[in-house]
Coordinates of C-alpha atoms and ligand atoms in Angstrom, one line a residue:
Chain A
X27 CA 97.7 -26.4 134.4
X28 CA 99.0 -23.4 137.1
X29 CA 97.1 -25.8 139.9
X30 CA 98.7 -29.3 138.6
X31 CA 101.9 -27.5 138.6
X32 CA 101.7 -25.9 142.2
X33 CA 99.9 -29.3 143.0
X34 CA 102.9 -31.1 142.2
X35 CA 105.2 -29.0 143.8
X36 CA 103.0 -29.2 146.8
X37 CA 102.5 -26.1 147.3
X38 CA 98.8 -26.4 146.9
X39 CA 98.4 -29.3 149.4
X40 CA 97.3 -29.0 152.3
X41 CA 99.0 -31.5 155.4
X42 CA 95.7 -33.7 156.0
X43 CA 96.4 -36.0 158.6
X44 CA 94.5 -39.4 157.9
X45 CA 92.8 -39.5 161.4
X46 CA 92.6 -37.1 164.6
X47 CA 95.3 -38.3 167.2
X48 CA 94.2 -40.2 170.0
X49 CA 91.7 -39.1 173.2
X50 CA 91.2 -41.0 176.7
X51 CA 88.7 -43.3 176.1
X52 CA 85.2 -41.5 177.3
X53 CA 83.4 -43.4 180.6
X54 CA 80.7 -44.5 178.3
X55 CA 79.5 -44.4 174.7
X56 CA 75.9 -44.7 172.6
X57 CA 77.3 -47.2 170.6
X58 CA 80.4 -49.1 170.7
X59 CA 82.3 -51.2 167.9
X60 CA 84.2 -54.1 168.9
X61 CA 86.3 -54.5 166.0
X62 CA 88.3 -51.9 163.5
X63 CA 88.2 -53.8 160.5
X64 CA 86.5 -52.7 157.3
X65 CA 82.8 -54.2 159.0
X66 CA 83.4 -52.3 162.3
X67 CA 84.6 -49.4 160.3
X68 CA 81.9 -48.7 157.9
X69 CA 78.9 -49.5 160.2
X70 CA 80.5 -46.9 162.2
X71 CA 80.6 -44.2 159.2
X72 CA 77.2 -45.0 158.8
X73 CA 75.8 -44.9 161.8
X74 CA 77.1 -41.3 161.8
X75 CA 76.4 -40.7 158.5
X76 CA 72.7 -42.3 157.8
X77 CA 71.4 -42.1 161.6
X78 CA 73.4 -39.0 163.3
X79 CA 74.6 -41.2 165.7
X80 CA 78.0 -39.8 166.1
X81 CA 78.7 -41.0 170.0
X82 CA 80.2 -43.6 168.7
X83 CA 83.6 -45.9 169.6
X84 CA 85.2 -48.1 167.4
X85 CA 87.5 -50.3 169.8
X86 CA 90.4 -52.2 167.9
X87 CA 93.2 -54.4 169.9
X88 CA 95.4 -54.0 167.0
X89 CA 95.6 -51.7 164.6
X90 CA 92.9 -50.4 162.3
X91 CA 92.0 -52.5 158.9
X92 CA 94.9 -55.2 160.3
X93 CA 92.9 -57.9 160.4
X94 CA 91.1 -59.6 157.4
X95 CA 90.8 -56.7 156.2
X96 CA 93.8 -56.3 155.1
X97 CA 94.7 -60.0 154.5
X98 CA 92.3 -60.6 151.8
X99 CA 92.6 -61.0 148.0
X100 CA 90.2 -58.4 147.2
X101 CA 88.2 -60.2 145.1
X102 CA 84.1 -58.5 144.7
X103 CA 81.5 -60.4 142.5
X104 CA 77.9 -61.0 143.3
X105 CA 77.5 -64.5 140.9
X106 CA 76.3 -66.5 144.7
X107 CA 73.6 -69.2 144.8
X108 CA 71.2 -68.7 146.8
X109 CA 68.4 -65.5 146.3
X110 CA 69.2 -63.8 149.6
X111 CA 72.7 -63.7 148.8
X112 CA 72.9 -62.4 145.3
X113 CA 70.2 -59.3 146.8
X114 CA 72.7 -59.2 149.2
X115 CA 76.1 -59.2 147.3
X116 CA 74.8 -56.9 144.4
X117 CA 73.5 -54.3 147.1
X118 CA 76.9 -54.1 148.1
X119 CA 78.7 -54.2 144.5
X120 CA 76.3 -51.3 143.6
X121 CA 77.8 -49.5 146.9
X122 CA 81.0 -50.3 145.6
X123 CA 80.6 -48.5 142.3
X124 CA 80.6 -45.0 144.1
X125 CA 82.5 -45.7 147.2
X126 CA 85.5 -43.7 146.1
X127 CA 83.9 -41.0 145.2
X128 CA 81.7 -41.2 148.5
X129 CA 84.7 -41.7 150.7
X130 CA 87.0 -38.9 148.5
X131 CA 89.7 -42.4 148.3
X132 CA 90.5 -44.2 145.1
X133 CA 89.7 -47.5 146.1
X134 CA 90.7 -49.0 142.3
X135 CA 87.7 -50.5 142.1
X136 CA 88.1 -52.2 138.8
X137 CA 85.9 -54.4 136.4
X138 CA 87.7 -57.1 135.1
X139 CA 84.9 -59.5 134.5
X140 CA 85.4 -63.2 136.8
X141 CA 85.2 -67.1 135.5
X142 CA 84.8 -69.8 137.4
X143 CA 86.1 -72.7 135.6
X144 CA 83.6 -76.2 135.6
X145 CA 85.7 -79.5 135.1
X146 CA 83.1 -82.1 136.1
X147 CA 79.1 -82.5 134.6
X148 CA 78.3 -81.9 138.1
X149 CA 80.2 -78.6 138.8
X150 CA 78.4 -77.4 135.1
X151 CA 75.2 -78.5 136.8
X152 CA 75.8 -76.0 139.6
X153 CA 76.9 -72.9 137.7
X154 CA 73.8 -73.5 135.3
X155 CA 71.8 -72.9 138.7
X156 CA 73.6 -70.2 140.1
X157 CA 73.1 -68.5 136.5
X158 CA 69.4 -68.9 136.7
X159 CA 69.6 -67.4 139.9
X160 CA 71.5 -64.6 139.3
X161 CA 69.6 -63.7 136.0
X162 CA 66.4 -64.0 138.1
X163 CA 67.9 -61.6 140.6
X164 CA 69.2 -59.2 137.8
X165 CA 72.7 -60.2 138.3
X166 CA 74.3 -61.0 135.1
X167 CA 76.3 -64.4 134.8
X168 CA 76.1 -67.0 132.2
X169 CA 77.1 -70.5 131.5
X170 CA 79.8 -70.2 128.6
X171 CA 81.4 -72.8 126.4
X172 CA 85.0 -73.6 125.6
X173 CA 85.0 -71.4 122.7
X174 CA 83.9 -68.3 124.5
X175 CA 86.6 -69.2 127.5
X176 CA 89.0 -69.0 124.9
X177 CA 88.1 -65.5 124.1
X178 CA 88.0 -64.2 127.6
X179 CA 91.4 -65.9 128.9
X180 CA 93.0 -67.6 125.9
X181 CA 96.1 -67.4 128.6
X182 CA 94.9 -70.4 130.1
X183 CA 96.1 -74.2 128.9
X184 CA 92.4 -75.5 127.5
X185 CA 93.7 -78.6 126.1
X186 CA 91.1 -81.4 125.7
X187 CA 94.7 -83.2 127.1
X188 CA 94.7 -81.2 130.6
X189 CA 94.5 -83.7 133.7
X190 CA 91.1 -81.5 134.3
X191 CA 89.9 -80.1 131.2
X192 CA 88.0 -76.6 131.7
X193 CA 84.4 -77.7 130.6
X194 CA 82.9 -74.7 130.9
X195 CA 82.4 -71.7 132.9
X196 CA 80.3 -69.3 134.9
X197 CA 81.0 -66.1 133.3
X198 CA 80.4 -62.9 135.5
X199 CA 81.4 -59.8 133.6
X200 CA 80.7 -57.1 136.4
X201 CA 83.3 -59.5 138.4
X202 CA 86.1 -57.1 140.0
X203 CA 88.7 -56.1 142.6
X204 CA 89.1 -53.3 144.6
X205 CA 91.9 -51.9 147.1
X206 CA 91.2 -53.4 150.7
X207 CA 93.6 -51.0 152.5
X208 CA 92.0 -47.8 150.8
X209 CA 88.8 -48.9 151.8
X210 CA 89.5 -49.5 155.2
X211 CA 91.1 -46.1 155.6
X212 CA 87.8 -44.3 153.8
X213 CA 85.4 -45.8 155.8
X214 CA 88.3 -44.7 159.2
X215 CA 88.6 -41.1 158.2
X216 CA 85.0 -40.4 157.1
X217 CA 84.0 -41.5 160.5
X218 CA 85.9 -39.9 162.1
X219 CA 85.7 -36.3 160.6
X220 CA 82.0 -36.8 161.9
X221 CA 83.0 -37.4 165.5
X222 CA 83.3 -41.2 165.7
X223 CA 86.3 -41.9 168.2
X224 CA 88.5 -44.9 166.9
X225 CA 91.0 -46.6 169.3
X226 CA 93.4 -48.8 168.2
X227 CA 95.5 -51.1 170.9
X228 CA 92.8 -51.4 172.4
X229 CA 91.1 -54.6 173.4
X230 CA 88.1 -55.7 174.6
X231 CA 88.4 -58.0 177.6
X232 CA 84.8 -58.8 178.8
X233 CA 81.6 -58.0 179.5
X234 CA 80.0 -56.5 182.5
X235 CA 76.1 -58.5 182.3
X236 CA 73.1 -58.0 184.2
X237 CA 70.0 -59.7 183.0
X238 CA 71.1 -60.9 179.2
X239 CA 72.1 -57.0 178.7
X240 CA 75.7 -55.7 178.6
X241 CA 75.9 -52.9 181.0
X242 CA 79.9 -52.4 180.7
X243 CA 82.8 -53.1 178.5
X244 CA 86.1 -54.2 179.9
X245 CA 88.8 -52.8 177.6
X246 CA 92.6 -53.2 178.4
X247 CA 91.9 -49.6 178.9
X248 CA 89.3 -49.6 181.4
X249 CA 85.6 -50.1 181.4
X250 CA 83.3 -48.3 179.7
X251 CA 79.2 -48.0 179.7
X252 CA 77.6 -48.9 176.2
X253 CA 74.4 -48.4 175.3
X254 CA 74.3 -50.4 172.2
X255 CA 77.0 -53.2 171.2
X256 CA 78.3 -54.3 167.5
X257 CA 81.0 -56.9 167.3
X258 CA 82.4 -57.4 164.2
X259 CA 85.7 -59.5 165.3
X260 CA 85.8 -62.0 162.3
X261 CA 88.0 -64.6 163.4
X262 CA 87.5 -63.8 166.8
X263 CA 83.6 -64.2 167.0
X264 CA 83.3 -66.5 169.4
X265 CA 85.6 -65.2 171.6
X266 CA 83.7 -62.4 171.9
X267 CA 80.4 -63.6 171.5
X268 CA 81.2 -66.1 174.6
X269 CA 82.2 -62.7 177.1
X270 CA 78.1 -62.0 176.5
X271 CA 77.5 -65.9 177.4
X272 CA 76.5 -66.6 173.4
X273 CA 77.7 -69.3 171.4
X274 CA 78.2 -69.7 167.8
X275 CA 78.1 -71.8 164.8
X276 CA 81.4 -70.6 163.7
X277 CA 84.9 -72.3 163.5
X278 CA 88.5 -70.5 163.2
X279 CA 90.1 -71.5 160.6
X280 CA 93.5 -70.3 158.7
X281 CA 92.9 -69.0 154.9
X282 CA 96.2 -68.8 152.9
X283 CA 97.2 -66.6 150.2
X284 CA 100.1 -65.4 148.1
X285 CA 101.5 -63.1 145.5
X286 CA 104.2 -63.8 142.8
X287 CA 106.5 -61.3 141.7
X288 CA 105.7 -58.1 139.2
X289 CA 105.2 -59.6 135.7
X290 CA 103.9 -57.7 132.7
X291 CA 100.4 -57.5 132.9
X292 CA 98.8 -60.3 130.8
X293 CA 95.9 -61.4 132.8
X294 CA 92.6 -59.0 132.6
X295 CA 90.1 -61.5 134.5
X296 CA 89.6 -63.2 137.6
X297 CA 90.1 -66.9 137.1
X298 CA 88.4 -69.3 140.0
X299 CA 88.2 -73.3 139.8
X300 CA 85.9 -74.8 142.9
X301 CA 87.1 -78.4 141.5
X302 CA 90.9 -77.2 141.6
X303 CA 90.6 -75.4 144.7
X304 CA 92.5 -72.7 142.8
X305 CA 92.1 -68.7 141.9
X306 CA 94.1 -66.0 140.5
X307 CA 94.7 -62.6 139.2
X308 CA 97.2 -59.9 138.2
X309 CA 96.8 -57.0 140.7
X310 CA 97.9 -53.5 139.0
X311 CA 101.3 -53.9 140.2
X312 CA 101.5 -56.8 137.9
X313 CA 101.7 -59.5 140.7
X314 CA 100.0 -62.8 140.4
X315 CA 97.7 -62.7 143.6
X316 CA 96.5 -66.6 144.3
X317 CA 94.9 -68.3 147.0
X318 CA 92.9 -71.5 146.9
X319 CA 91.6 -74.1 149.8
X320 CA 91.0 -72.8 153.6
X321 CA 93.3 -75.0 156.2
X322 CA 92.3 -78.4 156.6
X323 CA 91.3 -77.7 160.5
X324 CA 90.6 -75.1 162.9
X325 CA 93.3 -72.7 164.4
X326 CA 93.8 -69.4 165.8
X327 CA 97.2 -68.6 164.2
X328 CA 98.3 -67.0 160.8
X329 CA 101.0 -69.0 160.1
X330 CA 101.8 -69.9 156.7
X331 CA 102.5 -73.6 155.5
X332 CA 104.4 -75.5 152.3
X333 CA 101.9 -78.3 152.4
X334 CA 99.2 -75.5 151.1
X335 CA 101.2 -74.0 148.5
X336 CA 102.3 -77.2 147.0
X337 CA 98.8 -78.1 146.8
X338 CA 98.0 -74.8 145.5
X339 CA 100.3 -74.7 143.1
X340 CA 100.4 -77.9 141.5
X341 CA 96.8 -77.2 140.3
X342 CA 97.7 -73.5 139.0
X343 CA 100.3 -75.1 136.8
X344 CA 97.7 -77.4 135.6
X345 CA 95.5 -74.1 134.4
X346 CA 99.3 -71.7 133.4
X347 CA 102.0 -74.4 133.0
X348 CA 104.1 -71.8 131.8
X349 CA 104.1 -70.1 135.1
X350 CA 106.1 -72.6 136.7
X351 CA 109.8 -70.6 137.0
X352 CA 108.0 -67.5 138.8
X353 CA 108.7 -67.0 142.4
X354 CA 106.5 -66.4 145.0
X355 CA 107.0 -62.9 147.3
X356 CA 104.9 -62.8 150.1
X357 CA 102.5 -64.9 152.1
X358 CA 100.2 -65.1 154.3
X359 CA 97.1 -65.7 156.2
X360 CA 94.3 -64.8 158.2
X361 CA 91.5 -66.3 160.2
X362 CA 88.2 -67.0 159.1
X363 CA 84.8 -67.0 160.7
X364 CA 83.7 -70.5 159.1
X365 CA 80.2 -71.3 159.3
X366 CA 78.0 -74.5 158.3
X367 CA 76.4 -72.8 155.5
X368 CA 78.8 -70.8 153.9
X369 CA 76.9 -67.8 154.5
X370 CA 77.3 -64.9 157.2
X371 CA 75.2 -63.8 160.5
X372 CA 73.9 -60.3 160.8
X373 CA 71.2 -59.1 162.9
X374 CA 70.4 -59.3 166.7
X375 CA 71.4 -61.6 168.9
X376 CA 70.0 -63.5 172.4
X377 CA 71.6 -60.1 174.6
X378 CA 69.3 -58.0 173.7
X379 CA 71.8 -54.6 173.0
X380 CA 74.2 -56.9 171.3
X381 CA 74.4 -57.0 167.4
X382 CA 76.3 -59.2 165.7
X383 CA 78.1 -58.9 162.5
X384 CA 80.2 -62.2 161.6
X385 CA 80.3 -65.6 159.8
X386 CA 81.8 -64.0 157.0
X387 CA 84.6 -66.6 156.5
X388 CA 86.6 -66.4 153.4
X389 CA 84.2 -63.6 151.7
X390 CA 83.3 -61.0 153.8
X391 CA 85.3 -58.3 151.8
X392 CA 83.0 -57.3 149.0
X393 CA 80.2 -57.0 152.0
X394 CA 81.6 -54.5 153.4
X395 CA 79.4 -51.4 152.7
X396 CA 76.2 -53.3 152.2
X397 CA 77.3 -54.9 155.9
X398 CA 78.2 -51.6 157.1
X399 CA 75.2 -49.8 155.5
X400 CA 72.1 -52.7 157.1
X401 CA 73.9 -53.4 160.3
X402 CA 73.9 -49.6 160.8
X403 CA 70.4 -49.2 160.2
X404 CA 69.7 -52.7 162.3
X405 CA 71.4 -50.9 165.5
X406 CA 69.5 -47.7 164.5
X407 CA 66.0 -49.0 164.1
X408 CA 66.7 -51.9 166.4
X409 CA 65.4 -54.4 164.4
X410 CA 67.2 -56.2 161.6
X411 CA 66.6 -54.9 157.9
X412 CA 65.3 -56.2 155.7
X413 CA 67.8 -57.4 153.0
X414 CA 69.8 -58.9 156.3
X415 CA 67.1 -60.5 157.8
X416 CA 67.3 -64.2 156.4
X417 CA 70.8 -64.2 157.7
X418 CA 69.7 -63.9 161.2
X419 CA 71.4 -66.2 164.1
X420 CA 68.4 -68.0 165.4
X421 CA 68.3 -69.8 162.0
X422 CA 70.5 -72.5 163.0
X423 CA 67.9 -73.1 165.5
X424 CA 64.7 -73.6 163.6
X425 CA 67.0 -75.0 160.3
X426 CA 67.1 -72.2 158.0
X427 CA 70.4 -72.4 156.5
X428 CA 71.0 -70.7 154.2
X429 CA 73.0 -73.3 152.1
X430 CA 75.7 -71.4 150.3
X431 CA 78.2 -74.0 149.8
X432 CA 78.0 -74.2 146.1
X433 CA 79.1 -70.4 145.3
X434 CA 80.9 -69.5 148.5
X435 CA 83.6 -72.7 149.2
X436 CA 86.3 -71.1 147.4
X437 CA 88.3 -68.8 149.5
X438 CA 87.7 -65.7 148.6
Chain B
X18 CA 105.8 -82.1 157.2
X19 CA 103.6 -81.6 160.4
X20 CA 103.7 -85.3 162.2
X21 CA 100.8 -86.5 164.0
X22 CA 101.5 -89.4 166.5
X23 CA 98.7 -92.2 166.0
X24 CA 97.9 -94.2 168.2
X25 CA 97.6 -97.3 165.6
X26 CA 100.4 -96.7 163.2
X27 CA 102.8 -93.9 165.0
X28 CA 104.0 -90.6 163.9
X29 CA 102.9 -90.1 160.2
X30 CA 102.3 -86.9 157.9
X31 CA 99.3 -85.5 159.5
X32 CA 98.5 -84.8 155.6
X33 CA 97.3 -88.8 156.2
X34 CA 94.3 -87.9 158.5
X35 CA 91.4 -86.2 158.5
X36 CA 89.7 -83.7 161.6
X37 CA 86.9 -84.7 162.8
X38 CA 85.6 -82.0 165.1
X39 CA 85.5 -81.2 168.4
X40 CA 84.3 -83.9 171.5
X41 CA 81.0 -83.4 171.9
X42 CA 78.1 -85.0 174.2
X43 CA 75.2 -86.4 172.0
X44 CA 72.3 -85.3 172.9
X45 CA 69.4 -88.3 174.3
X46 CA 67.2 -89.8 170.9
X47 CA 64.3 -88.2 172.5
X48 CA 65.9 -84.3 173.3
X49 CA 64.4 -81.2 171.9
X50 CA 64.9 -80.3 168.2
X51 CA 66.7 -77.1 170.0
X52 CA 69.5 -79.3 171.4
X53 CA 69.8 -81.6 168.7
X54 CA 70.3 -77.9 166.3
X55 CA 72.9 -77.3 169.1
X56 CA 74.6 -80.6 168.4
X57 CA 75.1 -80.0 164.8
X58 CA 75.7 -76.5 164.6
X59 CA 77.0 -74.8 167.6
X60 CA 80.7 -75.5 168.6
X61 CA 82.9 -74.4 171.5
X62 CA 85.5 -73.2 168.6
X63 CA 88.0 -72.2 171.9
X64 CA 91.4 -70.6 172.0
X65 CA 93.7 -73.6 173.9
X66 CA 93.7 -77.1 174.5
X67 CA 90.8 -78.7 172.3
X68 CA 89.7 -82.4 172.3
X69 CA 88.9 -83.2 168.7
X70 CA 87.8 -86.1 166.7
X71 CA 90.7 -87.5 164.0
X72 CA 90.5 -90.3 161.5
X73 CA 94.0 -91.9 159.6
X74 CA 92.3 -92.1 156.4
X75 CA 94.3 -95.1 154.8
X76 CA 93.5 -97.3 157.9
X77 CA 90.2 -95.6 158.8
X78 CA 91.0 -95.4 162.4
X79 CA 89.1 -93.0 164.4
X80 CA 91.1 -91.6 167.9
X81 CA 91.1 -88.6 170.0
X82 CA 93.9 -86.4 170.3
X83 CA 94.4 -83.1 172.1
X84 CA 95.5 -80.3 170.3
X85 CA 96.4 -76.3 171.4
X86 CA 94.5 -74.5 168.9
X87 CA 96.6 -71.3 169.5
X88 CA 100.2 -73.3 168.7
X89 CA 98.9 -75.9 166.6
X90 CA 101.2 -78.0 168.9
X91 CA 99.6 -81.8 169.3
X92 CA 99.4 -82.1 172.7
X93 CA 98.6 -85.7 173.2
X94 CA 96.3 -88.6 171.1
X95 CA 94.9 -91.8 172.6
X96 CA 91.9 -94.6 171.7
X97 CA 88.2 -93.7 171.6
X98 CA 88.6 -96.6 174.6
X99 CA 90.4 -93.7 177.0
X100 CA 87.7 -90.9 176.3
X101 CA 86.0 -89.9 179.7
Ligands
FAD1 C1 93.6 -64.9 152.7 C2 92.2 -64.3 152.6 C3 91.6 -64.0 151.4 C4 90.4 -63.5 151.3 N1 89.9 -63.1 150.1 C5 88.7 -62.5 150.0 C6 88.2 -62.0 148.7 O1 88.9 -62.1 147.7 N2 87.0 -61.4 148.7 C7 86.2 -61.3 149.8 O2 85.1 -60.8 149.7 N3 86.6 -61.7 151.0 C8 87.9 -62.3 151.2 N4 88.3 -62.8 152.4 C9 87.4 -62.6 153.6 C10 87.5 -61.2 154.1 O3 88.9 -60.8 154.3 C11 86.8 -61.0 155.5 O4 85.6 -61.7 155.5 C12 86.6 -59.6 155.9 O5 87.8 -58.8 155.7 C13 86.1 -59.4 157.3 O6 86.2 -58.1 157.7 P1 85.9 -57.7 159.2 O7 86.0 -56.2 159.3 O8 84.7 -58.4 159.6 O9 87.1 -58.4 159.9 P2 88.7 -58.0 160.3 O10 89.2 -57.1 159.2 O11 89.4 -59.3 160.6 O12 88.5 -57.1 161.5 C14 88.2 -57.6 162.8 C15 89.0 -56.9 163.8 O13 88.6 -57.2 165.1 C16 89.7 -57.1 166.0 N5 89.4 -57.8 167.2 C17 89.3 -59.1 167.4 N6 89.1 -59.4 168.7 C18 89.1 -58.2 169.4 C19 88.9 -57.8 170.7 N7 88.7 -58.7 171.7 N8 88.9 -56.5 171.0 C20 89.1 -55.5 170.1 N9 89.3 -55.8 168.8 C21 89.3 -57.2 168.4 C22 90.8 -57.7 165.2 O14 92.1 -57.2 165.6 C23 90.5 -57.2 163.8 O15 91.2 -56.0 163.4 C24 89.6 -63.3 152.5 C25 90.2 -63.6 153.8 C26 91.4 -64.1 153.8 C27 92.0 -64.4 155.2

């Protein structure tokens, strides 16, 4: 009582500063990060962390966690389609489940439970298969029926007289959100209280080669010597991935999202629709976050457009026609690493001391310890682990997609 | 309303068209499964001028047009005829 007290009056805290204030950039590093997002960020905390490989740089040309990281809708759930990526995605949601107390950060990760709405036989046909799937991998998910919707979000119009009607629904009860921000920050402070160097405005310009090997980074800081390479750049991949002569099966495409303003809270689950291009839910400041379809082409830009949220919203009114006098407050976007099969790259790459981590397109955010945690362990063991390996570059080459279309074409 | 100039029909919502993807050189019938998994998957995904593939879907009416893919500013659009 005495401690909450002088806790509240600060007298009992002590003035931590989030992270150490800037150095020169050192001529050369073990291992450098291109990229301070939540990726770059936690593969650096665990390369400290895991390996003891603390001569580390994380190399940013904006700010830290500004990126996707920040833009997303924070949405974590592990219901995908394909056996490699449930493993995956449920590796990471069970990272997720301690990360705050691992990082000393509430990171709000909260269990709300997640539905993805079916309004065509065929769409009922694909979450029957990704429940099979997920049951197989120990995931749980389920196929439910209108009555059972009803009980989980009777706030939803289920009329048989709906344009759509809501046939059914992939229920995933572990479904959840998290704070995006907080776990940016975690992952930034923890990494750098065990020596990792982060330097924001700071950007990476090329790459010095010599026999498919980066010898040198180019920063707008001045070069320095790497031994190993990670870039993590998201929409920026191949960008980067071209300054070490390596191309990609990615586009750059916009992702749009939105909040509404504070309402009461009166919406406990997530609620996705594929067919609708359409998801929601209420963030614990009682705003309607919402996002839906990824722009119709490819663009390097975050601009925001009225063709998107008409579309968007024309099908959420559909689902909450009663939400149709709330205004929107903020808007965005951010771009997304697209790639054929819906599912990301992680693992070595033709240079043979670059590692890649990217392809994550509109889902990389709940990835982002299991990422952080394998690609750590790829750069330390120099060879790609195992739960990462099926989502290796070279697949495009010898056509082993990884077809993930069905669980992963909904932005988020 | 973003306009996109058509060669066929003129300036119309570019909400009317489709992207088709960026100019690309097909490979030969007989080239190595390695280029033709180049063809399909690999793309140039550059920061600038871009020369992409666009359809007007109503008249299904396939053109080029270049685009700046850091502006999104439409930069110019002509026939398949004019490609070199
Ligand atoms: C609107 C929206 C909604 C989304 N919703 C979800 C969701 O609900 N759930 C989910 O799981 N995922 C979601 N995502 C996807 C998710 O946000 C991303 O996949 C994820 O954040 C990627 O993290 P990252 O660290 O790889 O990339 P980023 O956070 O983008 O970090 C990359 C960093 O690299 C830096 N960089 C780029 N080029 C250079 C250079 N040359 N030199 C130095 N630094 C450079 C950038 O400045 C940036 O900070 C969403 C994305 C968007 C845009």
């Amino acid at each position: 009582m005495l401690q909450l007290l002088k806790y509240g009056l600060g007298l009992a805290r002590a003035d931590r500063r989030h992270l150490p204030s800037e150095t020169p950039l050192k001529k050369s590093y073990d291992v450098v990060i291109v990229g301070g997002g939540g990726h770059g960020l936690a593969a650096a905390y665990h390369l400290a962390k895991d390996h003891g490989i603390r001569d580390v740089a994380v190399i940013e040309k904006g700010y830290l966690g500004g990126g996707n990281t920040a833009r997303n809708t924070a949405i974590v759930r592990a219901n995908y389609l394909t056996p490699e990526g449930v493993k995956f995605y449920d590796a990471s949601m069970k990272l997720f489940e301690g990360l705050s107390s691992e990082l000393g950060i509430n990171v709000m990760y909260s269990k709300r439970g997640h539905l993805t709405l079916a309004h065509t036989d065929a769409s009922v046909r694909t979450m029957r298969w990704r429940a099979e799937v997920n049951k197989h991998m120990g995931v749980s998910s389920e196929v439910i029926g209108a009555e059972e919707i009803a009980r989980v979000a009777p706030q939803m119009d289920l009329s048989r007289s709906a344009r759509w009607p809501v046939l059914g629904a992939l229920y995933h009860p572990i479904g959840s959100t998290a704070r995006h921000d907080a776990v940016a920050w975690g992952y930034a402070r923890e990494a750098s209280a065990r020596g990792v160097e982060l330097h924001q405005q700071t950007e990476v310009t090329g790459f010095d080669m010599a026999d498919g090997h980066i010898k040198a980074i180019e920063t707008s800081r001045g070069r320095i010597e790497c031994g190993r390479v990670l870039m993590a750049v998201a929409g920026a991949s191949s960008l980067v991935a071209k300054m070490a002569e390596v191309s990609l099966p990615i586009r750059t495409v916009p992702l749009q999202a939105c909040v509404s303003q504070p309402l009461k809270p009166f919406l406990d689950p997530i609620i996705v629709s594929g067919s609708l291009h359409t998801y929601i839910w209420q963030s614990q400041r009682g705003e309607l976050v919402m996002g839906g379809a990824s722009d119709p082409y490819s663009l390097y830009s975050t601009r925001s457009t009225l063709e998107w949220k008409e579309g968007l919203m024309a099908h959420m009114l559909e689902l909450f026609p009663y939400l149709s006098d709330v205004r929107l407050m903020r808007q965005w976007a951010g771009m997304t690493d697209m790639t054929p099969d819906f599912a990301p790259i992680m693992g070595k790459t033709p240079v043979d001391n670059l590692y890649i981590d990217a392809g994550w397109g509109t889902w990389g955010f709940k990835a982002t310890p299991a990422c952080g945690k394998f690609m750590a362990d790829t750069l330390a063991y120099d060879r790609p682990h195992s739960t990462i390996a099926p989502f290796r570059l070279d697949r495009f080459e010898t056509f082993n997609q990884l077809g993930e279309a069905g669980a992963a074409s909904v932005g988020h | 309303m973003k306009l996109m100039p058509c060669p066929l029909n003129g300036s119309r919502n570019i909400q009317e068209f489709v992207c088709g993807g960026e100019v690309q050189k097909l490979p030969a019938d007989n080239a190595p499964n390695r280029e033709w998994a180049d063809y399909t998957f690999q793309r140039e995904n550059a920061a600038g001028v871009v020369r992409e593939w666009w359809m007007h879907v109503p008249s299904s009416y396939w053109f080029i047009a270049e685009r700046d893919t850091r502006t999104d500013e439409i930069l110019k659009t002509y026939g398949v005829e004019d490609l070199t």
